[in-house]
Short mmCIF file of C-alpha atoms and ligand atoms in Angstrom, two decimals:
data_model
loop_
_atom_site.label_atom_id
_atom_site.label_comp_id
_atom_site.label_asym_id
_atom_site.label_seq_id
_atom_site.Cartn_x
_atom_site.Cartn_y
_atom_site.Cartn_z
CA UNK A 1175 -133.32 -58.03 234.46
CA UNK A 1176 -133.18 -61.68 233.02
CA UNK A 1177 -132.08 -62.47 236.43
CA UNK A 1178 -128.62 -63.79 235.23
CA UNK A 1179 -124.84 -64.02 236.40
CA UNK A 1180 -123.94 -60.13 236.68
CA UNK A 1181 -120.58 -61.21 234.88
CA UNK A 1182 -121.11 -63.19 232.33
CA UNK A 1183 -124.83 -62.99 231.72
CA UNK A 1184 -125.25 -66.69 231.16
CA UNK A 1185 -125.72 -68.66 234.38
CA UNK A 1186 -128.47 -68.54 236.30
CA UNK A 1187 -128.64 -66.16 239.51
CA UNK A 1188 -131.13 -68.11 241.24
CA UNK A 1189 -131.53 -71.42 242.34
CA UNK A 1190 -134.81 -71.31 243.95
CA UNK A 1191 -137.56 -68.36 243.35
CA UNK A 1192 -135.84 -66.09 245.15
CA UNK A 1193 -133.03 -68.05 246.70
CA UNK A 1194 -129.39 -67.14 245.24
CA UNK A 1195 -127.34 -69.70 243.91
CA UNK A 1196 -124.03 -70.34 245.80
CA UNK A 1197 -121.88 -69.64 242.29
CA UNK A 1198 -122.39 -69.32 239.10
CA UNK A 1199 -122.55 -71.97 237.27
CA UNK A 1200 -121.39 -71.01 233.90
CA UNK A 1201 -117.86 -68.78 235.12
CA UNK A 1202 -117.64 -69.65 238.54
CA UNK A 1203 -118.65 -66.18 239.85
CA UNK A 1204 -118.47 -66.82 243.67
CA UNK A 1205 -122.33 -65.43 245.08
CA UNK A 1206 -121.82 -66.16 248.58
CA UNK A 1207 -122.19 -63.15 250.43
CA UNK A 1208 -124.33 -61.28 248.32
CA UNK A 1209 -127.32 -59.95 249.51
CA UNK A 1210 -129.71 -57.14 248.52
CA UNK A 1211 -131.31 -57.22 252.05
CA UNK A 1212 -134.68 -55.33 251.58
CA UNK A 1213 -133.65 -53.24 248.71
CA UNK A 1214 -135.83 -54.73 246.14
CA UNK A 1215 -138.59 -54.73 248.24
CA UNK A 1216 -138.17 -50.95 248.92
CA UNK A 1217 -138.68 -50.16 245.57
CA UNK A 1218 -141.94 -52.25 244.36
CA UNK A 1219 -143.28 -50.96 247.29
CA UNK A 1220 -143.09 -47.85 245.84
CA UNK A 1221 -143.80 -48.56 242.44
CA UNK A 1222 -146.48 -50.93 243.16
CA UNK A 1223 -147.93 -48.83 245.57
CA UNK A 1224 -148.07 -45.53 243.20
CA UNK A 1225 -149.42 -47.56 240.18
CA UNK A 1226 -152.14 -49.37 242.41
CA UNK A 1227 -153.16 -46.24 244.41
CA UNK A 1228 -153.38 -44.19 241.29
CA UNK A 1229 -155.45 -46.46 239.59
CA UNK A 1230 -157.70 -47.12 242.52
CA UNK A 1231 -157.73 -42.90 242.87
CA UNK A 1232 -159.09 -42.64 239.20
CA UNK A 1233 -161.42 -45.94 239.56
CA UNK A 1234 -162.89 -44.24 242.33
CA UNK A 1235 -162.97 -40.93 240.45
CA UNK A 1236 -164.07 -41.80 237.32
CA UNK A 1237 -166.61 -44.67 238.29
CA UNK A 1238 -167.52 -44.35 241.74
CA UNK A 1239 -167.46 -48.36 242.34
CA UNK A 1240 -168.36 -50.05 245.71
CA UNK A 1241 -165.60 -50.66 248.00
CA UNK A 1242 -165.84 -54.97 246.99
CA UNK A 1243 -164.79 -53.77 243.35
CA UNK A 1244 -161.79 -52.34 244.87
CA UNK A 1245 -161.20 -55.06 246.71
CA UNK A 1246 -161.40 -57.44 244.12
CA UNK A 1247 -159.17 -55.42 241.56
CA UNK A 1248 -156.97 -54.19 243.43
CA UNK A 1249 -155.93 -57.29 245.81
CA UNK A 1250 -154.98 -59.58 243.42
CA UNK A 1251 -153.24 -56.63 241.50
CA UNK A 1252 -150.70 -55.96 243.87
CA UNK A 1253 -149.88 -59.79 244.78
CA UNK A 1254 -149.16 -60.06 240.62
CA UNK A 1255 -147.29 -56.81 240.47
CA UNK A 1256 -145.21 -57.57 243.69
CA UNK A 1257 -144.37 -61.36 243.26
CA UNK A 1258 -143.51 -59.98 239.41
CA UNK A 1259 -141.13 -57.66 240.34
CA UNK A 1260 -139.65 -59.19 243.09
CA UNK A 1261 -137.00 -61.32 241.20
CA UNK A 1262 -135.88 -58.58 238.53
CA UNK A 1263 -135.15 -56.40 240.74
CA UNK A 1264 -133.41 -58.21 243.19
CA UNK A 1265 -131.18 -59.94 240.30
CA UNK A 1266 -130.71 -55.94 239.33
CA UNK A 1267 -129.42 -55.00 242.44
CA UNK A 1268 -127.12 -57.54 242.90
CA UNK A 1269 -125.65 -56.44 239.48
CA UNK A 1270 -125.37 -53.22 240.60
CA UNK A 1271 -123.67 -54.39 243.87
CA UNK A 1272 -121.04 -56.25 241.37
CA UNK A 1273 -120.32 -53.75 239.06
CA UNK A 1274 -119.61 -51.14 241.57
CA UNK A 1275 -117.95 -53.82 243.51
CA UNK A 1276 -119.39 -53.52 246.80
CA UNK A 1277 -117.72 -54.84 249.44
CA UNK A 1278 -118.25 -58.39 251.70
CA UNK A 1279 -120.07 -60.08 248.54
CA UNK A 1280 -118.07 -61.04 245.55
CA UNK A 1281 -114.74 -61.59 246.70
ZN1 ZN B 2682 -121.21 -66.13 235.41
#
């Protein structure tokens, strides 16, 4: 989650915001060929899309806005709760892919 080297835990995953480093710089950790594809963004669009529509469902419920209060929570909302969650995760799942040693990446 501190979007660090999935082996030692000190150098830095990413070299860019979401661009992986070619190695780690700390132990050497070889990166090249990792790649969590679309996984991260598979699950914020799930989580951000449940937290979002349930509060707009109870918004709507409880206070029975007009649709530009929506708009205007809800928008900016999911750009903060998306960009957010973006690098975590995708730092988590390439931990995951190097601890159970998926293939390709890591060599
Ligand atoms: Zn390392």
């Amino acid at each position: 989650m501190r979007c660090r080297c999935p082996r030692c835990g000190e150098g830095k995953l990413f070299q860019g915001f979401l661009t992986v480093a070619p190695a780690c710089p700390r132990c050497g950790l070889d990166y090249a060929g990792v790649d969590s594809g679309d996984g991260p963004a598979v699950f914020i669009i799930m989580i951000a899309g449940f937290i979002v529509v349930g509060l707009a469902l109870w918004t709507e419920v409880s206070f029975e806005p007009p649709l530009w209060v929506h708009v205007l929570l809800w928008f900016p909302l999911i750009l903060v709760l998306s960009l957010g969650l973006l690098r975590p995760f995708k730092a988590v799942l390439i931990a995951l892919q190097y601890r159970h040693k998926v293939t390709q990446g890591f060599g």
